[in-house]
Tab-separated table of C-alpha atoms in Angstrom:
chain	number	residue	atom	x	y	z
U	1271	UNK	CA	0.000	0.000	0.000
U	1272	UNK	CA	2.851	2.407	0.823
U	1273	UNK	CA	4.455	1.815	-2.579
U	1274	UNK	CA	1.105	2.289	-4.312
U	1275	UNK	CA	0.493	5.632	-2.587
U	1276	UNK	CA	4.020	6.816	-3.377
U	1277	UNK	CA	3.633	5.950	-7.070
U	1278	UNK	CA	0.262	7.668	-7.200
U	1279	UNK	CA	1.778	10.843	-5.735
U	1280	UNK	CA	4.534	10.847	-8.361
U	1281	UNK	CA	2.046	10.442	-11.181
U	1282	UNK	CA	0.492	13.797	-10.317
U	1283	UNK	CA	3.608	15.428	-11.768
U	1284	UNK	CA	5.038	12.769	-14.028
U	1285	UNK	CA	7.826	14.860	-15.565
U	1286	UNK	CA	11.035	15.958	-13.918
U	1287	UNK	CA	11.029	19.698	-13.223
U	1288	UNK	CA	14.146	21.723	-14.076
U	1289	UNK	CA	15.235	25.256	-13.250
U	1290	UNK	CA	18.411	26.703	-14.772
U	1291	UNK	CA	20.507	29.828	-14.515
U	1292	UNK	CA	23.945	30.922	-15.682
U	1293	UNK	CA	26.668	32.306	-13.417
U	1294	UNK	CA	30.299	33.388	-13.682
U	1295	UNK	CA	29.678	35.684	-16.658
U	1296	UNK	CA	27.791	32.974	-18.509
U	1297	UNK	CA	30.531	30.342	-18.278
U	1298	UNK	CA	28.769	28.087	-15.732
U	1299	UNK	CA	25.306	26.510	-15.902
U	1300	UNK	CA	23.462	26.009	-12.619
U	1301	UNK	CA	20.818	23.248	-12.607
U	1302	UNK	CA	18.220	23.157	-9.811
U	1303	UNK	CA	15.998	20.087	-9.350
U	1304	UNK	CA	14.710	20.931	-5.881
U	1305	UNK	CA	11.130	21.466	-7.113
U	1306	UNK	CA	10.690	17.746	-7.717
U	1307	UNK	CA	8.934	15.352	-5.357
U	1308	UNK	CA	11.257	14.259	-2.507
U	1309	UNK	CA	10.343	10.661	-3.293
U	1310	UNK	CA	12.400	10.883	-6.474
U	1311	UNK	CA	15.583	10.957	-4.444
U	1312	UNK	CA	18.708	12.758	-5.680
U	1313	UNK	CA	20.016	10.502	-8.447
U	1314	UNK	CA	19.571	12.001	-11.922
U	1315	UNK	CA	21.234	12.094	-15.322
U	1316	UNK	CA	21.841	15.425	-17.055
U	1317	UNK	CA	22.069	15.295	-20.850
U	1318	UNK	CA	23.084	18.152	-23.149
U	1319	UNK	CA	22.387	17.913	-26.883
U	1320	UNK	CA	23.260	20.018	-29.912
U	1321	UNK	CA	20.611	19.006	-32.380
U	1322	UNK	CA	20.604	15.208	-32.233
U	1323	UNK	CA	24.194	14.982	-30.985
U	1324	UNK	CA	24.798	14.324	-27.287
U	1325	UNK	CA	27.653	16.567	-26.120
U	1326	UNK	CA	27.433	15.794	-22.394
U	1327	UNK	CA	25.873	13.047	-20.306
U	1328	UNK	CA	26.498	13.419	-16.597
U	1329	UNK	CA	25.095	11.321	-13.705
U	1330	UNK	CA	24.607	13.377	-10.540
U	1331	UNK	CA	23.689	12.563	-6.939
U	1332	UNK	CA	22.447	15.976	-5.870
U	1333	UNK	CA	19.450	18.135	-6.636
U	1334	UNK	CA	21.691	21.055	-7.515
U	1335	UNK	CA	24.561	20.898	-9.978
U	1336	UNK	CA	26.974	23.345	-11.603
U	1337	UNK	CA	28.270	22.500	-15.072
U	1338	UNK	CA	31.433	24.135	-16.358
U	1339	UNK	CA	33.593	22.908	-19.211
U	1340	UNK	CA	36.183	25.065	-20.969
U	1341	UNK	CA	35.794	23.038	-24.171
U	1342	UNK	CA	31.980	22.967	-24.232
U	1343	UNK	CA	30.155	25.944	-25.697
U	1344	UNK	CA	26.366	25.779	-25.715
U	1345	UNK	CA	25.125	28.313	-28.224
U	1346	UNK	CA	22.622	26.826	-27.759
U	1347	UNK	CA	22.012	23.316	-26.282
U	1348	UNK	CA	18.954	21.361	-25.175
U	1349	UNK	CA	19.143	20.203	-21.558
U	1350	UNK	CA	17.205	17.094	-20.529
U	1351	UNK	CA	17.152	15.559	-17.050
U	1352	UNK	CA	16.149	11.925	-16.553
U	1353	UNK	CA	16.332	9.200	-13.943
U	1354	UNK	CA	19.117	6.611	-14.105
U	1355	UNK	CA	18.257	3.402	-15.952
U	1356	UNK	CA	18.351	1.383	-12.733
U	1357	UNK	CA	15.591	3.455	-11.120
U	1358	UNK	CA	12.203	2.383	-12.399
U	1359	UNK	CA	9.561	4.907	-11.431
U	1360	UNK	CA	6.617	6.235	-13.467
U	1361	UNK	CA	8.323	9.564	-14.080
U	1362	UNK	CA	9.236	10.921	-17.495
U	1363	UNK	CA	12.326	12.865	-18.418
U	1364	UNK	CA	12.067	16.632	-18.282
U	1365	UNK	CA	10.976	18.677	-21.248
U	1366	UNK	CA	14.008	20.023	-23.171
U	1367	UNK	CA	15.263	23.319	-21.773
U	1368	UNK	CA	17.236	25.595	-24.094
U	1369	UNK	CA	20.424	26.730	-22.351
U	1370	UNK	CA	23.236	29.096	-23.327
U	1371	UNK	CA	26.523	28.915	-21.444
U	1372	UNK	CA	30.241	28.329	-21.779
U	1373	UNK	CA	33.332	30.316	-22.740
U	1374	UNK	CA	33.030	32.862	-25.529
U	1375	UNK	CA	35.411	31.972	-28.367
U	1376	UNK	CA	36.984	34.243	-30.965
U	1377	UNK	CA	39.612	32.762	-33.287
U	1378	UNK	CA	41.547	35.042	-35.626
U	1379	UNK	CA	43.982	34.317	-38.454
U	1380	UNK	CA	45.908	37.018	-40.276
U	1381	UNK	CA	47.175	36.216	-43.747
U	1382	UNK	CA	47.227	37.660	-47.234
U	1383	UNK	CA	45.814	41.187	-46.672
U	1384	UNK	CA	42.936	39.724	-44.650
U	1385	UNK	CA	41.799	38.579	-41.217
U	1386	UNK	CA	39.651	35.447	-41.002
U	1387	UNK	CA	37.325	35.182	-38.004
U	1388	UNK	CA	35.482	32.386	-36.214
U	1389	UNK	CA	33.339	32.855	-33.119
U	1390	UNK	CA	31.100	30.983	-30.708
U	1391	UNK	CA	28.960	33.224	-28.514
U	1392	UNK	CA	26.932	31.322	-25.880
U	1393	UNK	CA	24.416	34.076	-25.245
U	1394	UNK	CA	20.862	34.621	-26.538
U	1395	UNK	CA	21.855	38.293	-26.979
U	1396	UNK	CA	24.521	37.397	-29.550
U	1397	UNK	CA	23.016	39.862	-32.061
U	1398	UNK	CA	24.194	42.753	-29.895
U	1399	UNK	CA	27.809	41.731	-30.543
U	1400	UNK	CA	30.199	43.282	-33.074
U	1401	UNK	CA	33.687	42.340	-34.210
U	1402	UNK	CA	35.976	45.330	-34.678
U	1403	UNK	CA	39.485	45.437	-36.153
U	1404	UNK	CA	41.666	48.531	-35.777
U	1405	UNK	CA	45.386	49.144	-36.320
U	1406	UNK	CA	47.244	48.386	-33.096
U	1407	UNK	CA	48.340	51.993	-32.642
U	1408	UNK	CA	44.760	52.637	-31.480
U	1409	UNK	CA	44.419	52.171	-27.737
U	1410	UNK	CA	41.625	51.585	-25.282
U	1411	UNK	CA	38.473	49.496	-25.379
U	1412	UNK	CA	35.998	52.333	-25.910
U	1413	UNK	CA	35.924	52.320	-29.699
U	1414	UNK	CA	33.165	54.248	-31.432
U	1415	UNK	CA	30.902	52.183	-33.677
U	1416	UNK	CA	31.058	54.941	-36.308
U	1417	UNK	CA	33.381	53.668	-39.065
U	1418	UNK	CA	36.651	55.566	-39.123
U	1419	UNK	CA	39.898	55.498	-41.044
U	1420	UNK	CA	41.656	52.162	-40.707
U	1421	UNK	CA	38.805	50.611	-38.716
U	1422	UNK	CA	36.742	47.639	-39.849
U	1423	UNK	CA	33.682	46.195	-38.144
U	1424	UNK	CA	30.884	43.711	-38.679
U	1425	UNK	CA	27.715	42.776	-36.849
U	1426	UNK	CA	27.274	39.250	-35.500
U	1427	UNK	CA	24.160	37.616	-36.947
U	1428	UNK	CA	24.701	34.014	-35.804
U	1429	UNK	CA	25.831	32.636	-32.435
U	1430	UNK	CA	28.323	30.340	-34.178
U	1431	UNK	CA	29.872	31.554	-37.393
U	1432	UNK	CA	32.683	33.292	-39.163
U	1433	UNK	CA	33.570	36.091	-41.547
U	1434	UNK	CA	36.590	37.894	-42.971
U	1435	UNK	CA	37.975	41.391	-43.149
U	1436	UNK	CA	39.577	41.723	-46.594
U	1437	UNK	CA	41.703	44.202	-48.563
U	1438	UNK	CA	43.506	45.254	-45.394
U	1439	UNK	CA	46.702	47.220	-45.147
U	1440	UNK	CA	49.559	45.278	-43.601
U	1441	UNK	CA	50.608	45.493	-39.978
U	1442	UNK	CA	49.350	44.575	-36.521
U	1443	UNK	CA	45.626	44.836	-35.748
U	1444	UNK	CA	43.658	44.695	-32.522
U	1445	UNK	CA	40.598	42.523	-33.117
U	1446	UNK	CA	37.887	42.963	-30.507
U	1447	UNK	CA	34.591	41.232	-29.812
U	1448	UNK	CA	32.272	43.795	-28.246
U	1449	UNK	CA	28.890	42.910	-26.708
U	1450	UNK	CA	27.485	46.431	-27.103
U	1451	UNK	CA	28.656	47.444	-23.635
U	1452	UNK	CA	32.267	46.339	-23.324
U	1453	UNK	CA	35.033	44.370	-25.012
U	1454	UNK	CA	34.638	40.659	-24.297
U	1455	UNK	CA	37.753	39.390	-26.105
U	1456	UNK	CA	40.736	41.199	-27.602
U	1457	UNK	CA	43.414	39.647	-29.815
U	1458	UNK	CA	46.389	40.922	-31.818
U	1459	UNK	CA	46.760	39.778	-35.426
U	1460	UNK	CA	49.548	40.351	-37.948
U	1461	UNK	CA	48.397	41.023	-41.512
U	1462	UNK	CA	50.816	40.709	-44.411
U	1463	UNK	CA	50.525	42.509	-47.712
U	1464	UNK	CA	48.890	40.741	-50.651
U	1465	UNK	CA	51.131	38.932	-53.158
U	1466	UNK	CA	54.378	39.787	-51.403
U	1467	UNK	CA	57.666	38.422	-52.731
U	1468	UNK	CA	61.098	38.666	-51.122
U	1469	UNK	CA	63.351	41.043	-53.088
U	1470	UNK	CA	66.948	42.132	-52.612
U	1471	UNK	CA	69.678	44.192	-54.223
U	1472	UNK	CA	73.100	42.570	-54.552
U	1473	UNK	CA	76.559	44.087	-55.016
U	1474	UNK	CA	80.050	42.617	-54.921
U	1475	UNK	CA	81.979	44.623	-52.354
U	1476	UNK	CA	84.155	42.660	-49.909
U	1477	UNK	CA	81.941	39.670	-50.544
U	1478	UNK	CA	78.421	39.709	-51.861
U	1479	UNK	CA	76.313	42.326	-50.118
U	1480	UNK	CA	72.566	41.635	-49.997
U	1481	UNK	CA	70.286	44.554	-49.255
U	1482	UNK	CA	66.724	43.622	-48.194
U	1483	UNK	CA	65.568	47.143	-47.303
U	1484	UNK	CA	63.249	47.368	-50.325
U	1485	UNK	CA	61.023	44.592	-48.998
U	1486	UNK	CA	57.556	45.299	-47.737
U	1487	UNK	CA	57.726	46.742	-44.200
U	1488	UNK	CA	55.419	43.973	-42.949
U	1489	UNK	CA	58.006	41.293	-43.653
U	1490	UNK	CA	60.035	39.997	-40.705
U	1491	UNK	CA	63.706	41.011	-40.845
U	1492	UNK	CA	64.819	37.390	-40.873
U	1493	UNK	CA	65.819	35.638	-44.086
U	1494	UNK	CA	66.730	32.138	-45.135
U	1495	UNK	CA	69.431	32.253	-47.818
U	1496	UNK	CA	70.509	29.251	-49.863
U	1497	UNK	CA	72.724	28.435	-52.830
U	1498	UNK	CA	71.705	25.728	-55.288
U	1499	UNK	CA	73.502	24.209	-58.245
U	1500	UNK	CA	72.053	23.957	-61.759
U	1501	UNK	CA	70.227	20.727	-60.885
U	1502	UNK	CA	68.493	22.344	-57.894
U	1503	UNK	CA	70.529	20.642	-55.159
U	1504	UNK	CA	71.037	22.845	-52.099
U	1505	UNK	CA	74.786	23.342	-51.598
U	1506	UNK	CA	74.618	25.451	-48.450
U	1507	UNK	CA	72.071	27.527	-46.542
U	1508	UNK	CA	71.605	29.617	-43.413
U	1509	UNK	CA	69.345	31.979	-41.459
U	1510	UNK	CA	70.190	35.660	-41.041
U	1511	UNK	CA	68.638	38.535	-39.114
U	1512	UNK	CA	68.666	42.106	-40.348
U	1513	UNK	CA	68.057	43.930	-43.595
U	1514	UNK	CA	71.687	43.723	-44.797
U	1515	UNK	CA	73.650	40.485	-45.146
U	1516	UNK	CA	77.255	39.918	-46.224
U	1517	UNK	CA	78.056	36.658	-48.052
U	1518	UNK	CA	81.803	36.069	-48.199
U	1519	UNK	CA	82.896	34.696	-51.560
U	1520	UNK	CA	84.844	31.655	-50.379
U	1521	UNK	CA	82.486	29.205	-52.110
U	1522	UNK	CA	83.013	27.866	-55.609
U	1523	UNK	CA	80.033	28.709	-57.803
U	1524	UNK	CA	80.129	28.489	-61.597
U	1525	UNK	CA	77.330	29.502	-61.265
U	1526	UNK	CA	75.182	29.008	-58.155
U	1527	UNK	CA	71.591	30.142	-57.808
U	1528	UNK	CA	70.808	32.305	-54.790
U	1529	UNK	CA	67.305	32.281	-53.269
U	1530	UNK	CA	66.056	34.157	-50.190
U	1531	UNK	CA	62.871	33.377	-48.247
U	1532	UNK	CA	61.219	34.231	-44.930
U	1533	UNK	CA	60.251	32.069	-41.893
U	1534	UNK	CA	57.559	29.415	-42.272
U	1535	UNK	CA	54.969	31.488	-40.390
U	1536	UNK	CA	54.860	34.001	-43.244
U	1537	UNK	CA	55.305	31.668	-46.192
U	1538	UNK	CA	51.578	31.344	-46.818
U	1539	UNK	CA	51.506	34.852	-48.287
U	1540	UNK	CA	55.170	35.626	-49.018
U	1541	UNK	CA	56.910	33.996	-51.947
U	1542	UNK	CA	60.660	33.306	-52.019
U	1543	UNK	CA	62.761	35.643	-54.115
U	1544	UNK	CA	63.446	35.009	-57.769
U	1545	UNK	CA	66.532	32.851	-58.261
U	1546	UNK	CA	69.652	34.902	-59.017
U	1547	UNK	CA	72.677	33.332	-60.752
U	1548	UNK	CA	75.963	34.224	-59.035
U	1549	UNK	CA	79.543	33.374	-60.099
U	1550	UNK	CA	82.474	32.925	-57.716
U	1551	UNK	CA	85.926	32.113	-59.065
U	1552	UNK	CA	88.531	32.859	-61.684
U	1553	UNK	CA	87.903	34.244	-65.168
U	1554	UNK	CA	85.800	36.829	-66.883
U	1555	UNK	CA	82.546	37.943	-65.332
U	1556	UNK	CA	79.383	37.032	-67.223
U	1557	UNK	CA	76.955	39.646	-68.462
U	1558	UNK	CA	75.031	41.643	-65.894
U	1559	UNK	CA	72.338	39.671	-64.049
U	1560	UNK	CA	68.933	41.129	-63.329
U	1561	UNK	CA	66.730	40.822	-60.247
U	1562	UNK	CA	63.025	41.430	-60.864
U	1563	UNK	CA	61.704	43.244	-57.809
U	1564	UNK	CA	57.877	43.565	-57.639
U	1565	UNK	CA	56.797	47.143	-56.922
U	1566	UNK	CA	60.458	48.140	-57.075
U	1567	UNK	CA	61.549	47.585	-60.685
U	1568	UNK	CA	64.792	46.192	-62.050
U	1569	UNK	CA	68.175	46.300	-60.371
U	1570	UNK	CA	71.490	45.140	-61.812
U	1571	UNK	CA	73.959	43.134	-59.749
U	1572	UNK	CA	77.566	42.148	-60.483
U	1573	UNK	CA	79.495	39.269	-58.960
U	1574	UNK	CA	83.080	38.100	-59.127
U	1575	UNK	CA	86.334	37.634	-57.263
U	1576	UNK	CA	88.891	34.926	-56.617
U	1577	UNK	CA	87.920	32.149	-54.233
U	1578	UNK	CA	89.011	28.780	-52.992
U	1579	UNK	CA	86.830	25.755	-53.818
U	1580	UNK	CA	85.937	25.220	-50.144
U	1581	UNK	CA	82.287	24.276	-49.502
U	1582	UNK	CA	82.337	25.297	-45.849
U	1583	UNK	CA	79.678	27.867	-44.859
U	1584	UNK	CA	79.441	30.905	-47.075
U	1585	UNK	CA	77.550	33.288	-44.755
U	1586	UNK	CA	79.350	35.852	-42.647
U	1587	UNK	CA	78.163	38.288	-39.997
U	1588	UNK	CA	75.049	40.368	-40.571
U	1589	UNK	CA	75.440	43.712	-42.196
């Protein structure tokens, strides 16, 4: 009789009741099950779903629970609370409750005259957010929403999505996600110029002097220099910092092909230099060689001098 009365009481409210709230600036979900009949006990299973995909299934042994996960962003999720499989009572799972919580995410990638964006905003007020990009010389978080010189902005229309700022000038940018009241996230992004190629001027004065000062100012002042033979085999190579490099002519080239490039991080938008034929050794100099320098023009370079046939490193101190 006791069991019958208890079951009858539960059937009056045959669905689990759920109350939710978010705390810690929206990062933590608080689940309150205290409104349910005491006869249900305190064993439940919390399930979070994105569409049909289960992203979290958590057994709990309390009527209150806080859910926080730095890798889980609900923008949004359906929350369902049920009884464990081993508890057989005539009580249905809760109705789905739409919840928004988790860390706000803004990913930025600077590349070829553009900034690519991806965001996840776990807030039902996501449409109040804007993404703003300004040159890093601008300071402070209180940026006017009126477009100004050098500033780019876009309105967020989806809680999870992406976009791009294109046709940007090169340099460092501050990219900010603003919720209409304050800056939520701020990141620095380096943007390189479109279709950039490494260029240099070369002269033969106390060794081969390479001058990289005509490169785009966005390029890092660090260059990888290599010499190849006619078949493309790398004979020697090295990394150098600075805009002027001195290559001592103690390497036998008849000819060698000199190529300069930049670190891997910039190679997606910066091409290596054109190959330049250089001669080291005895005899007459060949005709003048030309370096094609985009946005710079043509420059003539002469090479020569007596050398030993040593193949030990050809790079000297930075200029």
